[in-house]
Short mmCIF file of C-alpha atoms in Angstrom, two decimals:
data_model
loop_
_atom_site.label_atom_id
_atom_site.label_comp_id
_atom_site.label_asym_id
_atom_site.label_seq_id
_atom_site.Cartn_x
_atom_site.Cartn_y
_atom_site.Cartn_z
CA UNK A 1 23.58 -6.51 -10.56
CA UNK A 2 24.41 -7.70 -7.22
CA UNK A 3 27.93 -5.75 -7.19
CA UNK A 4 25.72 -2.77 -8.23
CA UNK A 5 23.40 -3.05 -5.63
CA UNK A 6 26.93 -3.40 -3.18
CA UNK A 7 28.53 -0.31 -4.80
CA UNK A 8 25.73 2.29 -4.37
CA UNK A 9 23.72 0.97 -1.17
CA UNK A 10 26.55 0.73 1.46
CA UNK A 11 24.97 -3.10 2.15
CA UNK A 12 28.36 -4.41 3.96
CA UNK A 13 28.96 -7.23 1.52
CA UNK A 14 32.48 -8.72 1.30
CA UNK A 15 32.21 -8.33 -2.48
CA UNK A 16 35.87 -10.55 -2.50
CA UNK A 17 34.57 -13.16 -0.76
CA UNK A 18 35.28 -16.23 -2.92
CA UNK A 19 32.43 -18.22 -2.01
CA UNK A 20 30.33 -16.56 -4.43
CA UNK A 21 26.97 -13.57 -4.07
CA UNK A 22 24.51 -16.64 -3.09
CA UNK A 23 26.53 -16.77 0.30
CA UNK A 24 26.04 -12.88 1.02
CA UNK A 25 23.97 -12.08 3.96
CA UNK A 26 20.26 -11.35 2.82
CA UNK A 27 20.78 -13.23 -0.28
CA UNK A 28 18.58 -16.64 -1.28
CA UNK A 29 20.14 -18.60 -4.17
CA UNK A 30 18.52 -21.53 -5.93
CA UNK A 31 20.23 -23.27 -8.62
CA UNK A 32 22.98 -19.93 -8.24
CA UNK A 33 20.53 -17.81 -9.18
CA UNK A 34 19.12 -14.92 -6.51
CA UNK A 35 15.87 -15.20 -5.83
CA UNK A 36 15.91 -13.53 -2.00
CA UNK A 37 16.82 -10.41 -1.46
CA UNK A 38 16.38 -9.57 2.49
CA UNK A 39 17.91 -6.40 3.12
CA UNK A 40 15.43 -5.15 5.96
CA UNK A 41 17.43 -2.42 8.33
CA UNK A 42 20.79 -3.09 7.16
CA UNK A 43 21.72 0.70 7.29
CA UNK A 44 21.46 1.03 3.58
CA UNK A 45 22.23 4.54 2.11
CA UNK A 46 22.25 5.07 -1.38
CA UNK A 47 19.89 4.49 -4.24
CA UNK A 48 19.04 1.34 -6.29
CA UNK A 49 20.93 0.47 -9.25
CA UNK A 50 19.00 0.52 -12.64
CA UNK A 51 20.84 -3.25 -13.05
CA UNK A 52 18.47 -4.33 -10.20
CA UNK A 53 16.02 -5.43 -13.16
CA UNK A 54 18.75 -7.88 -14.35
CA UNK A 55 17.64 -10.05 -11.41
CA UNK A 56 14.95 -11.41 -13.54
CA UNK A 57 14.22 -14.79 -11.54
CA UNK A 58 14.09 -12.50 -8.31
CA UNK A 59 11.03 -13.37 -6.13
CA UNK A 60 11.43 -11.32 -3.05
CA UNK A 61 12.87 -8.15 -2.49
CA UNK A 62 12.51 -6.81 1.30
CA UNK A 63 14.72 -2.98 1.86
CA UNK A 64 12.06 -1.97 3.95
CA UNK A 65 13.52 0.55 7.10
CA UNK A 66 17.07 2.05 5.62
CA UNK A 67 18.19 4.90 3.99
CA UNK A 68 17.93 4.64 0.26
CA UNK A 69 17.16 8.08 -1.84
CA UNK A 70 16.85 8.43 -5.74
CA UNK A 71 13.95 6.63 -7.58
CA UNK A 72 12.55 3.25 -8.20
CA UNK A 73 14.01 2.50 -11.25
CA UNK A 74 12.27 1.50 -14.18
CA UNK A 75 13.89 -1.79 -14.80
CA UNK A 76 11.77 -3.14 -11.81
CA UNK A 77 9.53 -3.80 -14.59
CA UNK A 78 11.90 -6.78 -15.41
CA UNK A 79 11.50 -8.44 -12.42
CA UNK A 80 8.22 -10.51 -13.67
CA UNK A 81 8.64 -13.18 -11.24
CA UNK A 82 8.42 -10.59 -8.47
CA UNK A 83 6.30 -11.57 -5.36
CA UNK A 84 7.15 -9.68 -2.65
CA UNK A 85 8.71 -6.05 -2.60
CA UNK A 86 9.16 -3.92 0.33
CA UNK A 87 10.62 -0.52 0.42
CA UNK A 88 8.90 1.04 3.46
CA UNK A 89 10.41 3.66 5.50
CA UNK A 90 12.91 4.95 3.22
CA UNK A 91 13.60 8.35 1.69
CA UNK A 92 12.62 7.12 -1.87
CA UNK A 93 11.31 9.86 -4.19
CA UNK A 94 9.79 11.07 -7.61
CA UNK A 95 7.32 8.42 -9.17
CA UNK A 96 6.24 4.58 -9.01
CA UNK A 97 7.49 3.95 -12.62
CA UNK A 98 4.41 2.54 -15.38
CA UNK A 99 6.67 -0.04 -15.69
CA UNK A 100 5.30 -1.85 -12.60
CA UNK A 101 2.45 -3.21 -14.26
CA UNK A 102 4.81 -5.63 -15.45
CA UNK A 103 4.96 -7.46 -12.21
CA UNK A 104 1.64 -9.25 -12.05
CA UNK A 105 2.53 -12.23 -9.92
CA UNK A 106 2.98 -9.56 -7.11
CA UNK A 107 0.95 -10.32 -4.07
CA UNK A 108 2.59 -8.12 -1.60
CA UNK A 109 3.38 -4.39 -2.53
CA UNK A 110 4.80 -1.97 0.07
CA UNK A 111 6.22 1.90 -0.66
CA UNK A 112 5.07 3.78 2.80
CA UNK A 113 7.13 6.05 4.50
CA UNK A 114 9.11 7.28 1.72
CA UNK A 115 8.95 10.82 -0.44
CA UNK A 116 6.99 9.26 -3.12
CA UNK A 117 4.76 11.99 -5.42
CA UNK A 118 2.67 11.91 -8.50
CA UNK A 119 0.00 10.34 -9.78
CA UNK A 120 -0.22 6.27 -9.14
CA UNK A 121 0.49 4.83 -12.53
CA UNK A 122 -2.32 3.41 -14.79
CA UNK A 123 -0.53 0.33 -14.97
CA UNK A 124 -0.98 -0.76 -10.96
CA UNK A 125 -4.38 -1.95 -12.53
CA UNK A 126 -2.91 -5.08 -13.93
CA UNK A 127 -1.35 -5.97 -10.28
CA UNK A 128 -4.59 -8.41 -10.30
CA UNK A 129 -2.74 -10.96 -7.84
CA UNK A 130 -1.97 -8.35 -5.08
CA UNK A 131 -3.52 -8.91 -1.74
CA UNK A 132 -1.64 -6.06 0.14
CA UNK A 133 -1.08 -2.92 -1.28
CA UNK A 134 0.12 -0.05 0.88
CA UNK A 135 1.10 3.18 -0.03
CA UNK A 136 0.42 5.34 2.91
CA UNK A 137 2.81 8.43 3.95
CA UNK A 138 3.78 9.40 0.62
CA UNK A 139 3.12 12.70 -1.61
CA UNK A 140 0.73 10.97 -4.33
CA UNK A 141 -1.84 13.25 -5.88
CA UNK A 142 -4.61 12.49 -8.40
CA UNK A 143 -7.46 9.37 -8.33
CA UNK A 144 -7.38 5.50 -7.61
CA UNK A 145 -9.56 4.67 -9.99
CA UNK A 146 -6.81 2.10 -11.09
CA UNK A 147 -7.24 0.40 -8.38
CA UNK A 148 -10.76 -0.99 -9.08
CA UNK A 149 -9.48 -3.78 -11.31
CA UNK A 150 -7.69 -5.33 -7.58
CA UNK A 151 -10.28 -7.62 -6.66
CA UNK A 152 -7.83 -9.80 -4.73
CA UNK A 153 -6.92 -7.01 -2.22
CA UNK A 154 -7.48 -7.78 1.21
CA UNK A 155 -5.39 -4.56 2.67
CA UNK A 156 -5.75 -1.46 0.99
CA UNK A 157 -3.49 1.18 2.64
CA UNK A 158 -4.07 4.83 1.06
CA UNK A 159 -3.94 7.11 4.02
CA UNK A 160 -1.58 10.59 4.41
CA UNK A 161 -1.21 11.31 0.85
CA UNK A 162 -2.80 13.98 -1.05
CA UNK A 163 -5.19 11.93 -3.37
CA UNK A 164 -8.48 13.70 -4.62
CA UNK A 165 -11.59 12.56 -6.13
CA UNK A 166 -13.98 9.58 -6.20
CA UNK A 167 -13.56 6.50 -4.20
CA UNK A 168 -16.92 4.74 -5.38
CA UNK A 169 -15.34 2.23 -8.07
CA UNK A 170 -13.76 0.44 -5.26
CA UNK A 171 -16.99 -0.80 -4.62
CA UNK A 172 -15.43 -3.77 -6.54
CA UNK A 173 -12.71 -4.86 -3.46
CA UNK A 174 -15.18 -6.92 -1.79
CA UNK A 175 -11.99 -9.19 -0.25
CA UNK A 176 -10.96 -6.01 1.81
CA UNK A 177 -10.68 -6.52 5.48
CA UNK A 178 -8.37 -3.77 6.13
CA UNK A 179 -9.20 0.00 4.17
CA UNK A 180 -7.46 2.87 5.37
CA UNK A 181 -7.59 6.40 3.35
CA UNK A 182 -7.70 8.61 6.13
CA UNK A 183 -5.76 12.67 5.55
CA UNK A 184 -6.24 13.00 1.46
CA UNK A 185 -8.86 14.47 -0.11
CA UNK A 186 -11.38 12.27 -1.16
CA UNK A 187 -14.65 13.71 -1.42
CA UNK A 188 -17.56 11.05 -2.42
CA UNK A 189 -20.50 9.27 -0.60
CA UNK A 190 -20.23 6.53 1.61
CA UNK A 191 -22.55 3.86 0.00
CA UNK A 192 -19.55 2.24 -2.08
CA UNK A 193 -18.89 0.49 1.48
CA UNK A 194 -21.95 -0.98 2.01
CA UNK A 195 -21.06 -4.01 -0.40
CA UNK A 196 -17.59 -4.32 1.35
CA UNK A 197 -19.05 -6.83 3.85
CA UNK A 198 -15.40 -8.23 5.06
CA UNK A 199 -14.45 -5.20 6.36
CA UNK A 200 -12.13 -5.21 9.67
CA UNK A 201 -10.92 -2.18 10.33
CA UNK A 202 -12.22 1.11 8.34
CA UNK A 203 -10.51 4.58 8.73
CA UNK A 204 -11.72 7.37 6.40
CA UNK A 205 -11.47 10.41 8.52
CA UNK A 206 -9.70 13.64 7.37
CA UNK A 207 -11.35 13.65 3.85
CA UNK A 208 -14.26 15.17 2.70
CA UNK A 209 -17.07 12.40 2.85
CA UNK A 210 -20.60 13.56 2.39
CA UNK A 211 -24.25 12.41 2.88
CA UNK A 212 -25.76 9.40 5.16
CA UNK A 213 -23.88 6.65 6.44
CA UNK A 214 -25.39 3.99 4.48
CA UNK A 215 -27.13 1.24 6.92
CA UNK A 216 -24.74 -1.38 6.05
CA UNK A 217 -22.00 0.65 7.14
CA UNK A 218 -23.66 1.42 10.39
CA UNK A 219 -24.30 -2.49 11.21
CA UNK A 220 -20.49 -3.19 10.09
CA UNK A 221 -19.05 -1.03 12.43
CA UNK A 222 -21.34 -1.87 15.51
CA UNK A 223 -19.15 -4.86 15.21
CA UNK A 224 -16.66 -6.16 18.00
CA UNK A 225 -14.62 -7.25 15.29
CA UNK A 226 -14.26 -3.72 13.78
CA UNK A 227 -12.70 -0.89 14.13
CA UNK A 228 -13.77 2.35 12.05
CA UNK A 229 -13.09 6.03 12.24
CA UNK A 230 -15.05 8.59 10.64
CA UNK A 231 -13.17 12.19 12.34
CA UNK A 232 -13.64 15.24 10.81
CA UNK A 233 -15.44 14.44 7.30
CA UNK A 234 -17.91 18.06 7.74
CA UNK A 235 -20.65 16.84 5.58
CA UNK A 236 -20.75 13.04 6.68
CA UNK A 237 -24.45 12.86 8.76
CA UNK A 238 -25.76 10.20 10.72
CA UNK A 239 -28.87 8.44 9.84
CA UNK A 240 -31.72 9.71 7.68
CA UNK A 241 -33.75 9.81 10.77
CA UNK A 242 -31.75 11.35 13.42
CA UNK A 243 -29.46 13.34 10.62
CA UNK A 244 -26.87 13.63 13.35
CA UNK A 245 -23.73 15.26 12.18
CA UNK A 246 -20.99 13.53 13.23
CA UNK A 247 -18.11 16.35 12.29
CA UNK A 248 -15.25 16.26 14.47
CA UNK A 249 -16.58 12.81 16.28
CA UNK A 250 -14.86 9.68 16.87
CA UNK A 251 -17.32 6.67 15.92
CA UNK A 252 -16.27 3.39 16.69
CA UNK A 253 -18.69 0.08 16.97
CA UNK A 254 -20.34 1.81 20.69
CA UNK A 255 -20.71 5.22 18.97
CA UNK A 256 -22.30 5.10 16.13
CA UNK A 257 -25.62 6.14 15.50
CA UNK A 258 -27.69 3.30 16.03
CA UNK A 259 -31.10 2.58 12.90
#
């Protein structure tokens, strides 16, 4: 797999080196077998190898800021011991495969940045250990609903992609501190926030958000700890008693409308 992954990436590896692949820069052996792969701007071209799944005791896998095209490829789904994987800021396109919902000892899941499109795949839902889950500057269409099931997530990045429809069942991520989902097209009310009480930093502008900002969200983000953005949502209002429309405002923690 690992002469694979040499042959159609452009990683630099002395592939005759007769010390062995464990002794290859960005590779982590244990007991000579990989378990590391840290390939983080190496100048990688290429795509992934469909072998890459034969890495079965693999734990990390970092590629994050290079050059790869083609797809995931489905054998990730092999890779059950999986942790960590980090492809951001690549040219990776066409789908996350269903075969990801294989992986459920992931905790750290990162695709941004790439050409990504389609619908997320059903099968994210059973990614119940992930606690960062970013997916932000792709081409992905359809709902999250999948998502709901995440209840470990503490940083949910969604934002710049063309997802439509309800957000409301995420009402469940009550671990988020970090929620981003700003430029898609989400149209829904706001009160699925108000039981999302860990809540850091909160950017939802550039949708189409509609009705009262629910009192919980309005004591969240008068916060020093918080950070939240609410531009250009046209039917998002203020208060029930001021109804101020806040279309094409910037709230943060000093701006909002106070109860």
């Amino acid at each position: 797999a690992l002469l694979d992954l040499a042959d159609t990436t452009s990683v630099g590896w002395d592939t005759t080196n007769t010390t062995g692949a464990c002794y290859w820069g960005g590779v982590t052996c244990r007991n000579d077998t990989v378990v590391e792969l840290r390939l983080y701007k190496r100048g990688l071209t290429g795509h992934l190898p469909e072998s890459i799944g034969n890495l079965t005791h693999l734990k990390i896998f970092s590629a994050g800021s290079n050059a790869l095209s083609g797809q995931i490829p489905e054998s990730i789904g092999n890779l059950t011991h999986l942790e960590y994987f980090n492809v951001d800021g690549n040219a990776l396109s066409g789908q996350i495969p269903e075969s990801i919902g294989n992986l459920t000892h992931l905790e750290y899941f990162s695709v941004s940045r790439n050409a990504l499109s389609g619908q997320l795949p059903a099968s994210m839902g059973n990614l119940k250990s992930l606690t960062y889950l970013d997916v932000a500057g792709n081409q992905f269409t359809g709902p999250v609903s999948m998502l709901s099931s995440l209840t470990s997530l503490e940083d949910l990045r969604l934002d710049n992609n063309q997802f439509t429809g309800p957000v409301s069942m995420l009402s469940s991520l009550t671990s988020l501190e970090r929620f981003t989902l700003y430029s898609n097209q989400f149209a829904d009310s706001l009160d699925f926030l108000s039981g999302l009480i860990s809540l850091k930093e909160l950017i939802i502008s550039f949708n189409d958000f509609y009705g009262l900002i629910p009192p919980a969200v309005t004591k969240l983000c008068k916060k020093d700890t918080t950070r939240c953005e609410f531009i250009d949502n046209n039917r998002l209002c203020g208060d029930g008693e001021r109804g101020e429309n806040i279309r094409s405002s910037f709230l943060t923690n000093q701006q909002l409308p106070l109860l």
